[in-house]
Short mmCIF file of C-alpha atoms and ligand atoms in Angstrom, two decimals:
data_model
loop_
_atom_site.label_atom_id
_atom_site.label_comp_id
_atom_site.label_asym_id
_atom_site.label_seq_id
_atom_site.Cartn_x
_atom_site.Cartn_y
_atom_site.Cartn_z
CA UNK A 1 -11.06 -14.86 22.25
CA UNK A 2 -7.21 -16.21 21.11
CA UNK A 3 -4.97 -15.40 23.69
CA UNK A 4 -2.14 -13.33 22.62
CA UNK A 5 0.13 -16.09 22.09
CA UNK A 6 -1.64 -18.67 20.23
CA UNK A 7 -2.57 -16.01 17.45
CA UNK A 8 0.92 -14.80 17.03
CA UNK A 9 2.16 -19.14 17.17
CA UNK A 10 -0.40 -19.02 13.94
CA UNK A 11 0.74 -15.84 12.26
CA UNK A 12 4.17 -17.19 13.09
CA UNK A 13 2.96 -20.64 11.38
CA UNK A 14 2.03 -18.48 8.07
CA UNK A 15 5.30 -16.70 7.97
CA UNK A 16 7.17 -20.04 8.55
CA UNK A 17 5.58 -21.29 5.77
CA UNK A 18 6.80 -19.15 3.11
CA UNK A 19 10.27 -18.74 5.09
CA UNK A 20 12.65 -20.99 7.17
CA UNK A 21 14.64 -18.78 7.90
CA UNK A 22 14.84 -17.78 12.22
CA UNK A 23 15.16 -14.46 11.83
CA UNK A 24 17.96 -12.70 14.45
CA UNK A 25 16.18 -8.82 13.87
CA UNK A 26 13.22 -7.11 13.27
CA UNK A 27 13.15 -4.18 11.92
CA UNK A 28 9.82 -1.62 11.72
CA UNK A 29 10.08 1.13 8.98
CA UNK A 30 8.53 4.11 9.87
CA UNK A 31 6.43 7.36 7.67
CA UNK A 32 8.59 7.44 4.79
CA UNK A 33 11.48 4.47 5.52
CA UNK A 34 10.04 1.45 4.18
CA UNK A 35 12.08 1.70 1.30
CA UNK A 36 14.85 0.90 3.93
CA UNK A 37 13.51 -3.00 2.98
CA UNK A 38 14.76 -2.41 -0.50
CA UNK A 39 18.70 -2.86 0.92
CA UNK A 40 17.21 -6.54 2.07
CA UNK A 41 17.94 -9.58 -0.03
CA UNK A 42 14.39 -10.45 -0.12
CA UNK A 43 13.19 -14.36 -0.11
CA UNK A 44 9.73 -13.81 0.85
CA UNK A 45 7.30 -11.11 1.25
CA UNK A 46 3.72 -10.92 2.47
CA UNK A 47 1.04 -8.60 2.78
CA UNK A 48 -0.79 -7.71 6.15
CA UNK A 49 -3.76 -8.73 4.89
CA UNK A 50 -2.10 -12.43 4.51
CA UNK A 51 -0.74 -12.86 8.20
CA UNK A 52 -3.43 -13.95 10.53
CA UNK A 53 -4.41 -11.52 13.45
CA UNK A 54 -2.97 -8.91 11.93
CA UNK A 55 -5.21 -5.48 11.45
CA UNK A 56 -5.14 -3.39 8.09
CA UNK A 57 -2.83 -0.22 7.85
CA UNK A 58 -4.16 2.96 6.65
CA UNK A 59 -1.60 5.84 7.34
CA UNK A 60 0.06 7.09 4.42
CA UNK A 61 3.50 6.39 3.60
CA UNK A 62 2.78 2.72 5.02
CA UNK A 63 2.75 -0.48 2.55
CA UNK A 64 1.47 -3.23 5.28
CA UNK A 65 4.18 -5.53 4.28
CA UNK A 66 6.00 -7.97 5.72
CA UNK A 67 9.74 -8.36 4.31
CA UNK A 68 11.93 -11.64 4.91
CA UNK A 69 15.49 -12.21 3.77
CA UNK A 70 19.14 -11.07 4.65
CA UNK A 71 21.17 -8.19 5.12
CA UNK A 72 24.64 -8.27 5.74
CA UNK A 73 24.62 -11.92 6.11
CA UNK A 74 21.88 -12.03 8.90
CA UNK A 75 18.72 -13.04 8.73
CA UNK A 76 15.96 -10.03 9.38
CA UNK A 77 12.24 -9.40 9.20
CA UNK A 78 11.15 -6.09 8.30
CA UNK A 79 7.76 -4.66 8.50
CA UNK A 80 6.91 -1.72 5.71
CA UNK A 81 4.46 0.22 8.05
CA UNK A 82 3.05 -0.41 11.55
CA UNK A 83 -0.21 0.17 13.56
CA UNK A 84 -0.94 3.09 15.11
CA UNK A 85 -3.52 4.28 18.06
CA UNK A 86 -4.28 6.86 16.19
CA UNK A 87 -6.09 4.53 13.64
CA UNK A 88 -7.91 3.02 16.22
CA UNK A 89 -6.24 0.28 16.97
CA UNK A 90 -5.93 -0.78 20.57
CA UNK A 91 -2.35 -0.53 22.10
CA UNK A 92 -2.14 -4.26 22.33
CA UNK A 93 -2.52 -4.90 18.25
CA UNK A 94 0.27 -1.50 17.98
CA UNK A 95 2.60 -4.17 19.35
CA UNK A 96 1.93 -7.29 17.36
CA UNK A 97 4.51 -6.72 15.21
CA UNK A 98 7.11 -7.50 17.95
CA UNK A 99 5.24 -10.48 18.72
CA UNK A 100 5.12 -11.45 15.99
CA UNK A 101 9.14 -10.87 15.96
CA UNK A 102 9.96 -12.48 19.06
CA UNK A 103 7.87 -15.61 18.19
CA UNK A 104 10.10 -16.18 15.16
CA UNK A 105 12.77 -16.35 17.24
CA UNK A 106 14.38 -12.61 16.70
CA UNK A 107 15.86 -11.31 19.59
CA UNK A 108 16.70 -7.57 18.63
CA UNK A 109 14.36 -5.21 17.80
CA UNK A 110 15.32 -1.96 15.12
CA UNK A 111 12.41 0.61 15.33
CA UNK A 112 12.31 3.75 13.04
CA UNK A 113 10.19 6.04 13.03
CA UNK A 114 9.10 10.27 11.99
CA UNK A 115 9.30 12.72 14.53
CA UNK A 116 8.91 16.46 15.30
CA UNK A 117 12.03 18.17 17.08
CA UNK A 118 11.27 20.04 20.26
CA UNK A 119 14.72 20.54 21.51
CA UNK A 120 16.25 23.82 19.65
CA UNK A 121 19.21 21.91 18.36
CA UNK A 122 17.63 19.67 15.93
CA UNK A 123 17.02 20.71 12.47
CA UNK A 124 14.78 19.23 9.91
CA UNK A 125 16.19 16.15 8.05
CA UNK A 126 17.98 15.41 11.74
CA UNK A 127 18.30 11.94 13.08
CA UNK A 128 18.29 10.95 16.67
CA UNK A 129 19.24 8.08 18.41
CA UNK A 130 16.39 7.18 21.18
CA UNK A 131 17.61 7.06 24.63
CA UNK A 132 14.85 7.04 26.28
CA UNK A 133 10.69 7.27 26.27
CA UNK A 134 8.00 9.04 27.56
CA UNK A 135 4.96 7.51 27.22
CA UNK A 136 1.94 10.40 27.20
CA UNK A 137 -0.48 8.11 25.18
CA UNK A 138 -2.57 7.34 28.44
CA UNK A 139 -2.72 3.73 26.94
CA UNK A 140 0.00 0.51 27.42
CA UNK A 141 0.18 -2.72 25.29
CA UNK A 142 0.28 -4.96 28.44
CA UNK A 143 -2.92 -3.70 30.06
CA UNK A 144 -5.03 -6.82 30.95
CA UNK A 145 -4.22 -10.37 32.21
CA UNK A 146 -0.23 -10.73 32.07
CA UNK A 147 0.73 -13.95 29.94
CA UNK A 148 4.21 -15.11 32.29
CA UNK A 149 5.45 -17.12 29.53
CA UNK A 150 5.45 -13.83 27.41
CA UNK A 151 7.22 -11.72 30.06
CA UNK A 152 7.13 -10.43 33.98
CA UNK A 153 3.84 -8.47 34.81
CA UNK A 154 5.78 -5.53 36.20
CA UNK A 155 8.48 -5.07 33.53
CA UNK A 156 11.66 -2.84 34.36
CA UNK A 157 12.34 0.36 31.39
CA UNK A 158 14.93 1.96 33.38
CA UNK A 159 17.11 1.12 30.25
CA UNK A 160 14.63 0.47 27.48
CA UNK A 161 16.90 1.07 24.96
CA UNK A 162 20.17 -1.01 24.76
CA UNK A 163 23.69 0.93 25.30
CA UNK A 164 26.00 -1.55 23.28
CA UNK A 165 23.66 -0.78 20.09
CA UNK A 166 23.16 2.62 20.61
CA UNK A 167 27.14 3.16 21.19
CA UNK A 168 27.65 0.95 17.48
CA UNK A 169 25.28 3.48 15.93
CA UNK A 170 27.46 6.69 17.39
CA UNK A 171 30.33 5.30 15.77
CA UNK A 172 28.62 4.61 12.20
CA UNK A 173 27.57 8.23 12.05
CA UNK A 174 30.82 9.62 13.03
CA UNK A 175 32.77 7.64 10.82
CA UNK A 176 29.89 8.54 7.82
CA UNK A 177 29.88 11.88 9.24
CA UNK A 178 26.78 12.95 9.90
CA UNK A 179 25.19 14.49 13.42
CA UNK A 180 23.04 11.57 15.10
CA UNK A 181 21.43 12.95 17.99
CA UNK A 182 20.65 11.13 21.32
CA UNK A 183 17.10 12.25 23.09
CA UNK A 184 13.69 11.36 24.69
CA UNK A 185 11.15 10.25 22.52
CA UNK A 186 8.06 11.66 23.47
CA UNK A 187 4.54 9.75 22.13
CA UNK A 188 1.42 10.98 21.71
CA UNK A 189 -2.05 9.49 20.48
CA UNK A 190 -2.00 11.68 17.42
CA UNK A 191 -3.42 11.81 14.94
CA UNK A 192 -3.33 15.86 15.66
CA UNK A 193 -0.10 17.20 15.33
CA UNK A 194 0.62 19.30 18.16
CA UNK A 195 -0.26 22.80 19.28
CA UNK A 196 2.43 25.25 20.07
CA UNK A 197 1.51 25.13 23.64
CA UNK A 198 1.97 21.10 23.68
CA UNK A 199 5.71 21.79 21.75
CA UNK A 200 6.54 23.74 25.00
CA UNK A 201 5.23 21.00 27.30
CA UNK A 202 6.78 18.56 25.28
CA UNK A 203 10.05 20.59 25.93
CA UNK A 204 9.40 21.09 29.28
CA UNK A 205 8.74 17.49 30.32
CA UNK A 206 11.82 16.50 28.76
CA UNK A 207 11.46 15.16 25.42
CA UNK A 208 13.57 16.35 22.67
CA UNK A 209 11.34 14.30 19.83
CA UNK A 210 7.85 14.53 19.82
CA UNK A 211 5.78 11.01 17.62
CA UNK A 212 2.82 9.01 17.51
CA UNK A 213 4.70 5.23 17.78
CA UNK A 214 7.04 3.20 18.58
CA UNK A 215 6.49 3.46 22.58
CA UNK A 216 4.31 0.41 22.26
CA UNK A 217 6.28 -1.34 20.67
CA UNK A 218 9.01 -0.87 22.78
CA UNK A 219 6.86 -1.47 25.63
CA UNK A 220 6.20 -5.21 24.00
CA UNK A 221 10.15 -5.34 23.25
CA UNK A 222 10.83 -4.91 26.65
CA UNK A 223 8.37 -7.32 27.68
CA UNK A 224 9.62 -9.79 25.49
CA UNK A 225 13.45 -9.36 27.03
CA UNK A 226 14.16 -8.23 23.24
CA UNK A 227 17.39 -5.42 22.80
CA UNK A 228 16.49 -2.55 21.18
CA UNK A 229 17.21 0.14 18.83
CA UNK A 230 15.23 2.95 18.24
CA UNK A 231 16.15 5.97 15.50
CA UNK A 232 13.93 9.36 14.94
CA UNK A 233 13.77 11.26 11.53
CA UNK A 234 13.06 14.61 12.97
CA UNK A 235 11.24 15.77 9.90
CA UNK A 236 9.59 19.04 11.17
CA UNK A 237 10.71 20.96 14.16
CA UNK A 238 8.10 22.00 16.77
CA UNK A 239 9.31 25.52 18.23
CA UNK A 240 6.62 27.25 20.42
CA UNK A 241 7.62 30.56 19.16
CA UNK A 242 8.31 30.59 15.57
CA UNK A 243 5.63 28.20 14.57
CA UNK A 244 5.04 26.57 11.22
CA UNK A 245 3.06 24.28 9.66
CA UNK A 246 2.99 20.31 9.46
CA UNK A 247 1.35 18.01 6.86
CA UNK A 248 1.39 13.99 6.49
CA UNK A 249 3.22 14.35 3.11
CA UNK A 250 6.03 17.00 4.06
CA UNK A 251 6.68 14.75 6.93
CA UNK A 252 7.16 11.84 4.31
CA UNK A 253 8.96 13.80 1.81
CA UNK A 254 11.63 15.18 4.94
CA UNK A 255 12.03 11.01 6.30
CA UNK A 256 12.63 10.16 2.34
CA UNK A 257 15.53 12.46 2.56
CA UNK A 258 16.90 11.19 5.77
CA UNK A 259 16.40 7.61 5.27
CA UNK A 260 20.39 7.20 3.68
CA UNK A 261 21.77 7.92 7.09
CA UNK A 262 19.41 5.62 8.83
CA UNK A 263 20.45 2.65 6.34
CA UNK A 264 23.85 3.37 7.01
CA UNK A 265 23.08 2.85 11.04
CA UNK A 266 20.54 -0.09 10.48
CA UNK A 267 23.49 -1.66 7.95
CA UNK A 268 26.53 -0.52 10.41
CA UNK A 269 24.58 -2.03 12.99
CA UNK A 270 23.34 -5.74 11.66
CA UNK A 271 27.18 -5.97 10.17
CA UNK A 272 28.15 -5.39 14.53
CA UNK A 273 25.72 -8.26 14.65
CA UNK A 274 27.08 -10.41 12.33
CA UNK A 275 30.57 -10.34 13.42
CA UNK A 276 29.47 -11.09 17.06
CA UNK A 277 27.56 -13.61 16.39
N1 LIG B 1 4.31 15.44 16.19
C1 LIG B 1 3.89 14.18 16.29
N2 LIG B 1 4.18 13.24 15.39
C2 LIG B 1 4.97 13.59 14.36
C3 LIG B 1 5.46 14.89 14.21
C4 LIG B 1 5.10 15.87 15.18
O1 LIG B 1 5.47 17.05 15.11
N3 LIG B 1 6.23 14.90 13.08
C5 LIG B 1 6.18 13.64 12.58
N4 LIG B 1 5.43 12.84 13.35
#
């Protein structure tokens, strides 16, 4: 079998070919966000299905496409949809988009994604700011033989998600004023949503966002020595006591809504970027 970095040097090889760009961000749209790639000034796009290694995407509101081009000035990858343990992929192949980031050359990583609110205060159409994960999938993308040339065996996550970003995005949402949140993301395997008793444990173990992503990813990003940002769309809130219901499509429908105040962050940010270069 490939090891993990020669098959993301050849997806890296297919992307180079239709782009020279080096790529300073990725970016990885979430249930309902990947029209977030329509701000890009797109040179190249490809499907999934094109980039070697890659698996298929099946959850709904995902494309399974790769963006390439600028915004703001600055050269960014975006990926319209990403792979979930849910759909049975292994955590590993949940994190190949960052590889295949980081082997461009990128060195920050944006990550978006839906979420259900546990903590009281958030309200539907909310976004938060991720400051932190909790990682209740009982599965990790760097389980098996470590690759040293990809990153330390033992990585650290006492600060997975960068301050100096997550400070930049504060100040874009004050100055657009609108309420960004900062909170634990919680994941789970999915694809369930979850039961009112699992809201309260989610509460109780300290999340205040409960998903089904990103924490691989992150994982991977951390790995990789990549600086992250992560953003929530709380599009349903999970409250133990005054339950409702959740469907795939309302969750889409509520992250459409939201997505204006995430591409004001995501633009705020890259601009931060671009004058610090
Ligand atoms: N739980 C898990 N994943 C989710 C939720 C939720 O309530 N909402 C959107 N994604």
């Amino acid at each position: 079998m490939l090891e993990l970095a020669e098959k993301m040097a050849a997806s890296a090889a297919v992307v180079r070919r239709q782009w020279a760009e080096t790529p300073r961000v990725g970016i990885i749209l979430g249930s309902g966000l990947g029209g977030l790639a329509e701000e890009i000034e797109t040179q190249a796009t490809l499907d999934y299905a094109e980039i070697p290694n890659f698996p298929r995407t099946s959850a709904i509101g995902h494309k399974g496409r790769l963006v390439c081009g600028m915004l703001d000035g600055i050269a960014v990858v975006a990926f319209q949809g990403r792979f979930h343990l849910y759909e049975g992929n292994p955590a590993q192949d949940a994190s190949l988009p960052v590889r295949l980031i980081s082997e461009l050359g990128a060195d920050t990583l944006i990550v978006t994604n839906a979420a259900g609110g546990v903590n009281p205060a958030y309200a539907v159409g909310d976004v938060m700011l991720i400051e932190d994960q909790i990682n209740l999938m009982f599965a990790n993308p760097l389980v098996g033989i470590n690759d040293d040339e990809l990153g330390p065996r033992f990585p650290d996550m006492s600060a997975p998600y960068d301050p100096a970003m997550m400070q930049t995005a504060a100040s874009i949402a004050r100055r657009n004023d609108f309420v960004l949140h900062r909170g634990v993301y919680l994941a789970m395997l999915g694809p369930t949503y979850e039961t009112r008793a699992e809201y309260r444990m989610a509460r109780r173990i300290g999340a205040d966002a409960v998903g089904m992503s990103t924490v691989p990813e992150v994982v991977a990003a951390r790995h990789a020595n990549m600086r992250v940002l992560g953003m929530s769309t709380i599009t349903n809130v999970g409250s133990p006591d005054a339950p409702s219901e959740t469907s795939g499509h309302a969750v889409i429908d509520v992250a459409k809504t939201a997505a204006p105040k995430l591409t004001a962050v995501i633009h705020g940010v890259i601009q931060s970027l671009a004058s610090h270069p």
